[in-house]
Structure formats: structure tokens, C-alpha cells
PDB file of C-alpha atoms and ligand atoms in Angstrom:
ATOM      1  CA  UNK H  37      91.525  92.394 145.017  1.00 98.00           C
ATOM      2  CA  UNK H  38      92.862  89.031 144.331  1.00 98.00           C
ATOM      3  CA  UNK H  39      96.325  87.892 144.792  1.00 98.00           C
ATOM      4  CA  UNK H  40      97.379  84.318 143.651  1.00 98.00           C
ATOM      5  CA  UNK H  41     100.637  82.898 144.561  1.00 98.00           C
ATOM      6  CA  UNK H  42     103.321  82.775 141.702  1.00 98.00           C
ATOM      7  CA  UNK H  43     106.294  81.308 143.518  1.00 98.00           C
ATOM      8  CA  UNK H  44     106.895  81.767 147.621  1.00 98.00           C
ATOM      9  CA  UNK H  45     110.371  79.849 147.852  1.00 97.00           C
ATOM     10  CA  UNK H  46     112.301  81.831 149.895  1.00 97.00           C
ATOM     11  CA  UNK H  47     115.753  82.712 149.791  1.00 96.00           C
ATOM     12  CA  UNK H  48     116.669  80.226 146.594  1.00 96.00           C
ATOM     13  CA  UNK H  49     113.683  78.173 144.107  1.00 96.00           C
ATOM     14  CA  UNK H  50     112.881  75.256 145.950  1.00 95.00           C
ATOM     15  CA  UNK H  51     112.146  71.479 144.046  1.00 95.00           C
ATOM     16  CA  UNK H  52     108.649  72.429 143.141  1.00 94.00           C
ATOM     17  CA  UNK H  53     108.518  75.907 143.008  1.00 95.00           C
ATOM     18  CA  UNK H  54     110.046  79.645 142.206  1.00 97.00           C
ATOM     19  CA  UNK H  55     111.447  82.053 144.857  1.00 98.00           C
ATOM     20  CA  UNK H  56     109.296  85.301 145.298  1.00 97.00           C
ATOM     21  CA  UNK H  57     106.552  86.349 142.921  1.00 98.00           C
ATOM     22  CA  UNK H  58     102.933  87.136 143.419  1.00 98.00           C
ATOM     23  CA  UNK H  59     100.186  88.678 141.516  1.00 98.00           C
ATOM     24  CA  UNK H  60      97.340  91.383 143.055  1.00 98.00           C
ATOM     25  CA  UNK H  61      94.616  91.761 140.219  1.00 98.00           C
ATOM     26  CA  UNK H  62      91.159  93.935 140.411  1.00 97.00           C
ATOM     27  CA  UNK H  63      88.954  94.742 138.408  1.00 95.00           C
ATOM     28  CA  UNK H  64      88.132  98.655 137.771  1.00 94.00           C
ATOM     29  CA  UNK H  65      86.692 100.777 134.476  1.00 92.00           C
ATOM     30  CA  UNK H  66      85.563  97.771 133.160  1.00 95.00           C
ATOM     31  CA  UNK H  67      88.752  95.588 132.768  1.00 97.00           C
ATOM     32  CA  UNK H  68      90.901  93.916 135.091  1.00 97.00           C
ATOM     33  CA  UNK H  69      93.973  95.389 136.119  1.00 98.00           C
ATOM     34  CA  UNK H  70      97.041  93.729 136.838  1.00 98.00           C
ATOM     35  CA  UNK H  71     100.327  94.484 139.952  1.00 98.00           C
ATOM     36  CA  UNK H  72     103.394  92.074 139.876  1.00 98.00           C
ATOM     37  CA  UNK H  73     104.922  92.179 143.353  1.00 99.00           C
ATOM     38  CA  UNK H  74     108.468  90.685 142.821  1.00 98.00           C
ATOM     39  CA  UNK H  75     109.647  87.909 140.009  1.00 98.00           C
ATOM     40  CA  UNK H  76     112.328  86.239 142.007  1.00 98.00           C
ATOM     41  CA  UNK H  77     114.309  83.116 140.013  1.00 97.00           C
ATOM     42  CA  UNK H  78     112.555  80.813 138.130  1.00 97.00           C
ATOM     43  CA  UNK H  79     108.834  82.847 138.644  1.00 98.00           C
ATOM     44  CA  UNK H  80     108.759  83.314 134.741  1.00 98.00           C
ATOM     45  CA  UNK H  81     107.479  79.965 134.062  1.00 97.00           C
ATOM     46  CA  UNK H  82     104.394  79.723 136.220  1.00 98.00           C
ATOM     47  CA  UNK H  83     103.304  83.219 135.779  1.00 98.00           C
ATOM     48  CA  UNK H  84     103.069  82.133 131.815  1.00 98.00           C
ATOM     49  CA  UNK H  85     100.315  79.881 132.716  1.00 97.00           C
ATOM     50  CA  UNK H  86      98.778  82.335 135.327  1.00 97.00           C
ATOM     51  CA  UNK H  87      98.785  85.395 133.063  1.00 97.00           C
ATOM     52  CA  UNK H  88     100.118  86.614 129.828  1.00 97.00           C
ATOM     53  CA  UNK H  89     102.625  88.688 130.586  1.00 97.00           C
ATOM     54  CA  UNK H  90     101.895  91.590 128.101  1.00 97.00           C
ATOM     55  CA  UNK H  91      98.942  92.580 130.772  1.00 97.00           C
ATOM     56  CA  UNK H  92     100.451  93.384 133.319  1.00 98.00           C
ATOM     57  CA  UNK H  93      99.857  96.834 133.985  1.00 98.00           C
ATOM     58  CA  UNK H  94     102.646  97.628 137.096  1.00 98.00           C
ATOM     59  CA  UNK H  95     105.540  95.933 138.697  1.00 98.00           C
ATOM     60  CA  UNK H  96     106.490  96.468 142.120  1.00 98.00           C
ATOM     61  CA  UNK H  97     110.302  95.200 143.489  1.00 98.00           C
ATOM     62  CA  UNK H  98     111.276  94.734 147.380  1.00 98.00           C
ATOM     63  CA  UNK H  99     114.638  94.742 146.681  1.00 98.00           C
ATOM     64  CA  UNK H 100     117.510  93.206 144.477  1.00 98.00           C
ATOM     65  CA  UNK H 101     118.402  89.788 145.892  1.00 98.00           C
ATOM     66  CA  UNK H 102     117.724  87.312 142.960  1.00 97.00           C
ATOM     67  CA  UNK H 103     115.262  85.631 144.805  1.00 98.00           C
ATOM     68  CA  UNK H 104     112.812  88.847 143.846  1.00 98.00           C
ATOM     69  CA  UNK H 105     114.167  90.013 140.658  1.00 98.00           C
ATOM     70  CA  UNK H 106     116.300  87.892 138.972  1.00 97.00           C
ATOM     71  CA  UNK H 107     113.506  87.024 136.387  1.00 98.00           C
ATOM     72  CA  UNK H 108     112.505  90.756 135.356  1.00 98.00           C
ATOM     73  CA  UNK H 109     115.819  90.141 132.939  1.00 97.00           C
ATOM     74  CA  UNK H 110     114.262  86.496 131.791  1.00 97.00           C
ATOM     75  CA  UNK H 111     110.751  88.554 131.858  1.00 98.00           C
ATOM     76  CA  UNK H 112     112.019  91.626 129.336  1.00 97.00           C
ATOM     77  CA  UNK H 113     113.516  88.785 126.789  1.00 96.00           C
ATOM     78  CA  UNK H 114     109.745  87.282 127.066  1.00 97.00           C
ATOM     79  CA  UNK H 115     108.579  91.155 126.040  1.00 97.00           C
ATOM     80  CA  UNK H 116     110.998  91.924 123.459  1.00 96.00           C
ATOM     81  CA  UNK H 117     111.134  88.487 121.694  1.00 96.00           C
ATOM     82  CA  UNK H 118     107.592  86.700 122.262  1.00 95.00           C
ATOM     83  CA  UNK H 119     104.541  86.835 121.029  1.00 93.00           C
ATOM     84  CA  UNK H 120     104.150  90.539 122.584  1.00 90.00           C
ATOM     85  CA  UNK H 121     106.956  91.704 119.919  1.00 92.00           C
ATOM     86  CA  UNK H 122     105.945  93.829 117.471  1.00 88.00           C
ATOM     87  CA  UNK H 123     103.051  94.740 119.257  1.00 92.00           C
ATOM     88  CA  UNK H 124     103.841  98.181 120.820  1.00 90.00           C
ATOM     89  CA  UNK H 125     103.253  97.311 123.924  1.00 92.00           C
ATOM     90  CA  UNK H 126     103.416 100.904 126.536  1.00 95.00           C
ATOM     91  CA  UNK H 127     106.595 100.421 128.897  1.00 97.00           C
ATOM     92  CA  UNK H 128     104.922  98.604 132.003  1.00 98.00           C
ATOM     93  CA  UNK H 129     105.780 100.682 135.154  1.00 98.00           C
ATOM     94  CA  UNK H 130     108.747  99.269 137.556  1.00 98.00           C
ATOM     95  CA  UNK H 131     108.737 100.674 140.778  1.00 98.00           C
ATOM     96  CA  UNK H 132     111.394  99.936 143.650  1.00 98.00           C
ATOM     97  CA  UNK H 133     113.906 100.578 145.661  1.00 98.00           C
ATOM     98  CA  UNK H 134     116.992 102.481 144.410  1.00 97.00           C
ATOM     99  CA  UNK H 135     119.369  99.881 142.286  1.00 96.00           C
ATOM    100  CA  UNK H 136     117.084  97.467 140.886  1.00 97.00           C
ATOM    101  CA  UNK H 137     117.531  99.077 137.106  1.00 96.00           C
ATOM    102  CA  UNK H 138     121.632  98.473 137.703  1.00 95.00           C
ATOM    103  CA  UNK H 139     120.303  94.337 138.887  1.00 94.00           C
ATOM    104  CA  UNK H 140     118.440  94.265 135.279  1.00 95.00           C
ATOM    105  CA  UNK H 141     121.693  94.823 133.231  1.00 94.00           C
ATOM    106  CA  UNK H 142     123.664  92.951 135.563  1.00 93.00           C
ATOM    107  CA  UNK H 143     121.551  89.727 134.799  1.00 93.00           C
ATOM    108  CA  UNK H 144     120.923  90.492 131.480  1.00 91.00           C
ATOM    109  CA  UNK H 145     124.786  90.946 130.873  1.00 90.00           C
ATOM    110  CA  UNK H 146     125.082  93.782 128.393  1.00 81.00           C
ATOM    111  CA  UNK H 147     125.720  97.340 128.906  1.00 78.00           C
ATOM    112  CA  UNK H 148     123.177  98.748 126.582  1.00 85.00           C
ATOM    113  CA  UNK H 149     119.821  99.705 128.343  1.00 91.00           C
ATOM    114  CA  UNK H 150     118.075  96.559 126.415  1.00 91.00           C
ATOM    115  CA  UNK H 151     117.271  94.943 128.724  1.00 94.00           C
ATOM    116  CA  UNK H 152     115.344  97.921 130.352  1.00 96.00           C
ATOM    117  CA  UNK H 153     113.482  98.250 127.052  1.00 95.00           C
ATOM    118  CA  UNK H 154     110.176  96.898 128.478  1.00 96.00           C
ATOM    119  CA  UNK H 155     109.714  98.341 131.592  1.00 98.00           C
ATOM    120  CA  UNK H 156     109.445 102.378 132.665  1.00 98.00           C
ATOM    121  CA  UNK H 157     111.865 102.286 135.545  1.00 98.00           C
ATOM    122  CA  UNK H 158     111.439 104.288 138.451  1.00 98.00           C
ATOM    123  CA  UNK H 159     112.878 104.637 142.141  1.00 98.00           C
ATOM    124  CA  UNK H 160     110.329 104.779 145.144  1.00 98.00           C
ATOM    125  CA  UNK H 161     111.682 105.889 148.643  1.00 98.00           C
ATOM    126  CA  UNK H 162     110.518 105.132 151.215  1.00 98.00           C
ATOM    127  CA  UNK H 163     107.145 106.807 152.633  1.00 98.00           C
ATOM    128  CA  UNK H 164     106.531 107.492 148.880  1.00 98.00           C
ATOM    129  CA  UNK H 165     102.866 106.789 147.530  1.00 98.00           C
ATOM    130  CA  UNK H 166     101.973 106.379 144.096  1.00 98.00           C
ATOM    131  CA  UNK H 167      98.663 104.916 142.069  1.00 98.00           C
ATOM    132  CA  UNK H 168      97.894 102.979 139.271  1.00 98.00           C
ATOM    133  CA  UNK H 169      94.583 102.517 137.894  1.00 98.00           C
ATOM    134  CA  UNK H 170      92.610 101.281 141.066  1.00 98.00           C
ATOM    135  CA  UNK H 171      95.831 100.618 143.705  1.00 98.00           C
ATOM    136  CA  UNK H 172      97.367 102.755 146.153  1.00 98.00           C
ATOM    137  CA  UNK H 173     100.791 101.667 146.875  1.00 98.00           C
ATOM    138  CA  UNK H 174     102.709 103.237 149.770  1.00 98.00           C
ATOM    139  CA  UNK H 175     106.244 102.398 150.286  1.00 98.00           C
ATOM    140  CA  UNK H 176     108.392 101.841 153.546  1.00 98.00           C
ATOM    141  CA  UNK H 177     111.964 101.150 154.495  1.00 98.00           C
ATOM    142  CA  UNK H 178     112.113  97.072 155.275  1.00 98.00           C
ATOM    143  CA  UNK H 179     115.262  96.468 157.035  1.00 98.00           C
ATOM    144  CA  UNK H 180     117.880  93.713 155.184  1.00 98.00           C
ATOM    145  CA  UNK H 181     121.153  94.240 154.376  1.00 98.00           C
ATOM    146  CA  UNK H 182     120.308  95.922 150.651  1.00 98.00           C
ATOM    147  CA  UNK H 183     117.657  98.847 149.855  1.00 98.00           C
ATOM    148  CA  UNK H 184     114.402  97.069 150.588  1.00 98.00           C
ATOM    149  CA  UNK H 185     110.751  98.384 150.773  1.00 98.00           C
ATOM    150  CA  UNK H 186     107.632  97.022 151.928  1.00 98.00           C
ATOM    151  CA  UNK H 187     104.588  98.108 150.427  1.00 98.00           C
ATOM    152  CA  UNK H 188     101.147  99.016 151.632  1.00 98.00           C
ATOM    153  CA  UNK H 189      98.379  98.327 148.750  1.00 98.00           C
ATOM    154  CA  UNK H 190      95.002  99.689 148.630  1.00 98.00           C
ATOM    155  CA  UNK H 191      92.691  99.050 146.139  1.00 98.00           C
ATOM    156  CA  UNK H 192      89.134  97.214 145.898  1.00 97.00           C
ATOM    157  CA  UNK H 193      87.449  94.151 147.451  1.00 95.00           C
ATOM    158  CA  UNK H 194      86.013  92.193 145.615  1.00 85.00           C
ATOM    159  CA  UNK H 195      82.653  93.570 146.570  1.00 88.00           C
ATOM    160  CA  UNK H 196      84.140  97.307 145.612  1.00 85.00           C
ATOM    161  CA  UNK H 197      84.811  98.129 149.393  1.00 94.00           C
ATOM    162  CA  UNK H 198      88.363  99.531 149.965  1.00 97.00           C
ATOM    163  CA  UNK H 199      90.632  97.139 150.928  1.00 98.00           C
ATOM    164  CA  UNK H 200      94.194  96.835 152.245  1.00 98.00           C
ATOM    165  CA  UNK H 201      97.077  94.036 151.083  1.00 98.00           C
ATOM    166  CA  UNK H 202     100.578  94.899 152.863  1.00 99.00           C
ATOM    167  CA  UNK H 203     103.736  93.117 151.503  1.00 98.00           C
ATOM    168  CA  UNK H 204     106.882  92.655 153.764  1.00 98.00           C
ATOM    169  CA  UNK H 205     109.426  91.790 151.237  1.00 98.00           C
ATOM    170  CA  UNK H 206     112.508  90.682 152.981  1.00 98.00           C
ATOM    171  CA  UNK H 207     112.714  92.362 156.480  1.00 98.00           C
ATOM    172  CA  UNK H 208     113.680  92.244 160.414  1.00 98.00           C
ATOM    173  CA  UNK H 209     110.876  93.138 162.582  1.00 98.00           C
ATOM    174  CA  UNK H 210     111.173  96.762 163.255  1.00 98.00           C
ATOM    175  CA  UNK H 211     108.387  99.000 164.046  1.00 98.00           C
ATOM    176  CA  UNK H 212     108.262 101.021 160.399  1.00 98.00           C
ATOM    177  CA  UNK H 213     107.079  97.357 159.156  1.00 98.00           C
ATOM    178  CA  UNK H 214     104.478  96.996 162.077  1.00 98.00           C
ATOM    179  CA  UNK H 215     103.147 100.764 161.232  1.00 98.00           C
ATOM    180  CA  UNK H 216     103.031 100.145 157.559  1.00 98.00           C
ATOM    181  CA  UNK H 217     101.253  97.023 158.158  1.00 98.00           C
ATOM    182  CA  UNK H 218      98.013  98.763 160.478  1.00 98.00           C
ATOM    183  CA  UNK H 219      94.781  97.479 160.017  1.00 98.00           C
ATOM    184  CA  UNK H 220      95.212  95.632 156.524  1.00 98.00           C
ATOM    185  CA  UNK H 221      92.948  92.930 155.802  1.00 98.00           C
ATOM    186  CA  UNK H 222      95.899  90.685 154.667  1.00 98.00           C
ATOM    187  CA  UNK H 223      99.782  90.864 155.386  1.00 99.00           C
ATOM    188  CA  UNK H 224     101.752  88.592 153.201  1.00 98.00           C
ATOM    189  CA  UNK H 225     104.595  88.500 155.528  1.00 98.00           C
ATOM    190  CA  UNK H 226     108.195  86.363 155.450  1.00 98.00           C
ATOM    191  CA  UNK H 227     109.193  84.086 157.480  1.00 98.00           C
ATOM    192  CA  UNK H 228     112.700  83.670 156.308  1.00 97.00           C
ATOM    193  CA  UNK H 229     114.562  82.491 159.168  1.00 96.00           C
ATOM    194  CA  UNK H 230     113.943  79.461 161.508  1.00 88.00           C
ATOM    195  CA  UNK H 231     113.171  80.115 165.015  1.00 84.00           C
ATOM    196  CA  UNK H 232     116.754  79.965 166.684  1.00 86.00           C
ATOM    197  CA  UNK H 233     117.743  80.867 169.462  1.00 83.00           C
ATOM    198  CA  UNK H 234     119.850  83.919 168.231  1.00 90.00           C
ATOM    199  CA  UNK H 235     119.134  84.888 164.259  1.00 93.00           C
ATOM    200  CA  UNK H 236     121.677  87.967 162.574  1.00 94.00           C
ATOM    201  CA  UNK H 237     119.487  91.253 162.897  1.00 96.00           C
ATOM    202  CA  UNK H 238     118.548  93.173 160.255  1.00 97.00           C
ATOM    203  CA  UNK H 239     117.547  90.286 157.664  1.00 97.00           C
ATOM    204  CA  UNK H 240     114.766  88.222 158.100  1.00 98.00           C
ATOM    205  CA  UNK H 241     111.895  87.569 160.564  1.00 98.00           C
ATOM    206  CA  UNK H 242     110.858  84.193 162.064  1.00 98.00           C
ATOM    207  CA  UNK H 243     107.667  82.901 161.910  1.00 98.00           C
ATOM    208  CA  UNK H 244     106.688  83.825 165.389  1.00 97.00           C
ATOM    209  CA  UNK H 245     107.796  87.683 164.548  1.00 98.00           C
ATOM    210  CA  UNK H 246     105.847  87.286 161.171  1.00 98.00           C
ATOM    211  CA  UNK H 247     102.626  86.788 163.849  1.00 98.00           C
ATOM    212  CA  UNK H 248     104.217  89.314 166.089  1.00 98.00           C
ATOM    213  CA  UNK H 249     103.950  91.831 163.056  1.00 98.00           C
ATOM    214  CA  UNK H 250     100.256  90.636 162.260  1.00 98.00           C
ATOM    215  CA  UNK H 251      98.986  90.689 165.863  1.00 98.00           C
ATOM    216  CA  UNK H 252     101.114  93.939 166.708  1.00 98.00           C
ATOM    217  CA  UNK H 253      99.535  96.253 163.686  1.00 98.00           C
ATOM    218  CA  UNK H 254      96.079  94.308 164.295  1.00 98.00           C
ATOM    219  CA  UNK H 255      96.089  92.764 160.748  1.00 98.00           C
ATOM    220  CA  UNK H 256      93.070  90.575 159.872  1.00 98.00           C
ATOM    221  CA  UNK H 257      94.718  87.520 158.205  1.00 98.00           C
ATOM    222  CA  UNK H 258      98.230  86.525 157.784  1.00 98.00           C
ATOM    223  CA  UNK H 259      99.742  84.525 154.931  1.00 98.00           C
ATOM    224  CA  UNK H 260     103.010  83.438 155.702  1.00 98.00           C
ATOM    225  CA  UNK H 261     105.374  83.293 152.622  1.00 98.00           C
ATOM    226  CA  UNK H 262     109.623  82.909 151.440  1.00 98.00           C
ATOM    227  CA  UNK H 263     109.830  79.984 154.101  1.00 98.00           C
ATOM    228  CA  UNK H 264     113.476  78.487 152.437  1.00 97.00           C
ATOM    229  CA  UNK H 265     113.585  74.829 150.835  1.00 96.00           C
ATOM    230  CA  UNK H 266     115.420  73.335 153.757  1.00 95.00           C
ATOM    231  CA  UNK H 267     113.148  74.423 156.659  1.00 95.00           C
ATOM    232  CA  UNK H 268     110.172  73.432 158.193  1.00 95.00           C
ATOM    233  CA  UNK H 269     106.899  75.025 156.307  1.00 96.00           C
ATOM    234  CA  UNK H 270     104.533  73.400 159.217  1.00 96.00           C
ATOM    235  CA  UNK H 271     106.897  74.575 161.693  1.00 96.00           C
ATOM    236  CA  UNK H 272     106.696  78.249 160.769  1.00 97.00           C
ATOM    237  CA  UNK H 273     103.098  78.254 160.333  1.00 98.00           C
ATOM    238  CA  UNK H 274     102.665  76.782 163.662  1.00 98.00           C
ATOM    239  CA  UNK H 275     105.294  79.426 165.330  1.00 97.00           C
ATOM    240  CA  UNK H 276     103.376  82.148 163.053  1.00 98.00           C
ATOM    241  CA  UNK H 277     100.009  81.108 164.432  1.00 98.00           C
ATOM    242  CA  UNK H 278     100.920  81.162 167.819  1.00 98.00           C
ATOM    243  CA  UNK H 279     101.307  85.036 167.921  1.00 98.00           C
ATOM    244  CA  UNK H 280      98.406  85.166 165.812  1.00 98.00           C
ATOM    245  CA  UNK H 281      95.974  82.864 165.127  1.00 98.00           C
ATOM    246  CA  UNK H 282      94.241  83.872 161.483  1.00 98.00           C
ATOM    247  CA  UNK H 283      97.542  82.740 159.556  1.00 98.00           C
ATOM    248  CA  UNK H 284      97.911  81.095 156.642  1.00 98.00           C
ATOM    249  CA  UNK H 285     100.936  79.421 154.196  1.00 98.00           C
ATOM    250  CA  UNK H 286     101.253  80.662 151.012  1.00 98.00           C
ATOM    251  CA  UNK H 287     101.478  77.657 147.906  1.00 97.00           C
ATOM    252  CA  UNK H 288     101.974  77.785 144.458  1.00 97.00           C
ATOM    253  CA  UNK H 289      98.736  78.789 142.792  1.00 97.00           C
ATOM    254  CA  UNK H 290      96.540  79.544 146.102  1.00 98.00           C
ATOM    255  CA  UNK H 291      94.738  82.346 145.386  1.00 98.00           C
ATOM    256  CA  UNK H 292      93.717  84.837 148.379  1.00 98.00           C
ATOM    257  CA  UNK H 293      90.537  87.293 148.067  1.00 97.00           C
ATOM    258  CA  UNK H 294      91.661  90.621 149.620  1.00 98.00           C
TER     259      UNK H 294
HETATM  260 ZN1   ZN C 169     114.437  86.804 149.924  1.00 94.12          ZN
HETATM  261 ZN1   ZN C 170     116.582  89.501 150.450  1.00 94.12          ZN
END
């Protein structure tokens, strides 16, 4: 598997870059296949020149905050009215949390299912597993103040071994994000909040619990990702790779070999 980094803003889009989006591609039956995790604000433009759009075969959502799906609205105007209209294109599967259809007309404003149009919608609780084409995708209950999942992906290496991606989304440190995390070869965890002395439970982890979480479910590496505009990327890393030394920052357009 390969994921390359869309946007990793977190929170809001920072100056030179989107909030949350990041794609996991593999190839299997002799093409390669294509998982969206997230399209926060603003990811719409880079993916363009990362991917075309019309092949992607499978969307997953953590949750609704518009920093991870505020573009799916800007991304089914793309599908209806671009160069994939007229084209038949099969719904792409959208799998999240319970809500995330409801954010789609919200952004998109109408109260027709238009907006919906591109995209087979579908609700994944927690513990759920599904596939789609060569990934296994196992979702579990992140803890933030709205539904949130994070998801456990297996699928290929790129030498055809199995091989394990885990995605926090937005999350506290709780031990259902530690167990869904065992083993992988890479977490792409958060590191929303700053390393204070006292943070509010329940919505983000620091960079020293995003290492906790690595180190704790014996991950091998750790990309740290969703770091906000206003704090301190080198900071986190450094906090993250004291719990665990085989960490990482995501950037726009890094691409990671899982
Ligand atoms: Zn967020
Ligand atoms: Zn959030």
C-alpha cells in the first residue's frame, strides 16, 4: 500500500495546505485501486493534481467536523459537473460514522439528495469490518465530542505481503484506539492538541500520547498528522518521538510505503 499526504492541517487549512485528507492506493487484479480517508476543507484542490477523482474506488470519513468532510460537498459538484459528467460513473462507496450524509446536504445547502448523487452512502459502527477490492477496513469508536471512528486498514505491501495502515481520525487516547492500533506497520495518528499542562478530555491527543498510542499497541512507524496552523510542528514531533522513537510528520505530498 501507498498512502500520500493530501492535506494534514489540523483543526482549520493552514497557509500552505488543506485540513485532513489522505490517499491509501494498491495495486490488485491488475489495476490500482484507490481509498480516500477524509477530504477535510480545501483538500479538493491538491487531490486534483494527485489523482483524478473519478478513480477513486472508496471513501472512508472519521467524522463530520469540516476539517474531514467539508470538501465531499465541493468533491460531488467536481463528479456531477466535470469532466466525469456524463460518464456513468458507479456511485463510489462512502463509509462513516452515523451523520456524515446529513453534513453533505448541510454544506451543499439544498434539501434534495443532490448532493449525495455521487457517492453510495453508508453508516459503519463501530467494530464493523467491511472490504473493498484488496482492503480490509475495520472500524472503532475514536473518542471526540461527535460520532468518530478510527479505522484499521489491511491490504497489500508493496511486495504483496499483508500489511496494516491504522488511522486515528480525531481522538483522546483511550484504550479502544490503542487496541485498534496493534501491531500495524504504520499509525497515522493526530496530534491535535499542544502539550499543556491540562488539555479538555475526550478531543484530541498530544503529541506525546500520539507516541504513547504507537509505543503502547507496538506499532512499527508513526506519522504524526492534523498538528493546527498555530502550533509547533517540530515541537510535536519531538514530544511524539520521545514515547516512540520511529515517528514521522506528515507534509503535503510525502508519500509513505505501507
Ligand atoms: Zn480535526
Ligand atoms: Zn474533529
Amino acid at each position: 500500500m501507498r498512502l500520500t499526504i493530501i492535506g494534514c492541517a489540523g483543526s482549520v487549512a493552514g497557509p500552505d495546505q488543506p485540513a485532513s485528507s489522505y490517499l491509501l492506493e494498491a495495486d490488485f487484479a491488475g489495476r490500482t485501486w484507490r481509498l480516500l480517508l477524509d477530504l477535510g476543507a480545501g483538500a479538493v484542490g491538491p487531490l486534483q493534481a494527485i489523482v483524478d477523482p473519478a478513480t477513486i474506488d472508496g471513501i472512508l470519513v472519521s467524522h463530520g467536523h469540516p476539517d474531514h468532510c467539508a470538501d465531499l460537498a465541493s468533491l460531488s459538484v467536481l463528479l456531477r459537473y466535470g469532466p466525469a459528467q456524463g460518464t456513468d460513473l458507479a456511485p463510489i462507496p462512502l463509509w462513516g460514522p452515523e451523520g456524515i450524509d446529513e453534513r453533505i446536504r448541510q454544506v451543499e445547502g439544498s434539501s434534495d439528495d443532490a448532493g449525495l448523487a455521487p457517492f453510495a452512502w453508508s453508516a459503519l459502527a463501530p467494530g464493523e469490518s467491511r472490504s473493498l477490492g484488496p482492503f480490509t477496513v475495520t472500524a472503532a469508536r475514536a473518542w471526540h465530542p461527535v460520532p468518530a471512528l478510527a479505522y484499521r486498514i489491511e491490504g497489500p505491501s508493496e511486495s504483496g505481503v499483508p500489511a496494516t495502515l491504522v488511522f486515528t481520525g480525531d481522538t483522546d487516547l483511550s484504550d479502544e484506539v490503542v487496541a485498534v492500533a496493534a501491531g500495524a506497520d504504520l499509525l497515522l495518528a493526530e496530534a491535535g492538541w499542544a502539550d499543556r499542562a491540562e488539555n479538555p478530555r475526550g478531543i484530541h491527543l498530544t503529541g506525546a500520547q500520539a507516541g504513547e498510542v504507537a509505543s503502547r499497541a507496538g506499532v512499527r512507524h508513526l506519522v504524526v498528522t492534523h498538528i493546527p496552523p498555530w502550533a509547533s510542528v517540530w515541537g510535536t514531533l519531538e514530544q511524539a518521538r520521545a514515547e516512540h522513537a520511529d515517528a514521522t510528520l506528515a507534509r503535503p505530498g510525502r508519500v509513505f510505503e505501507v
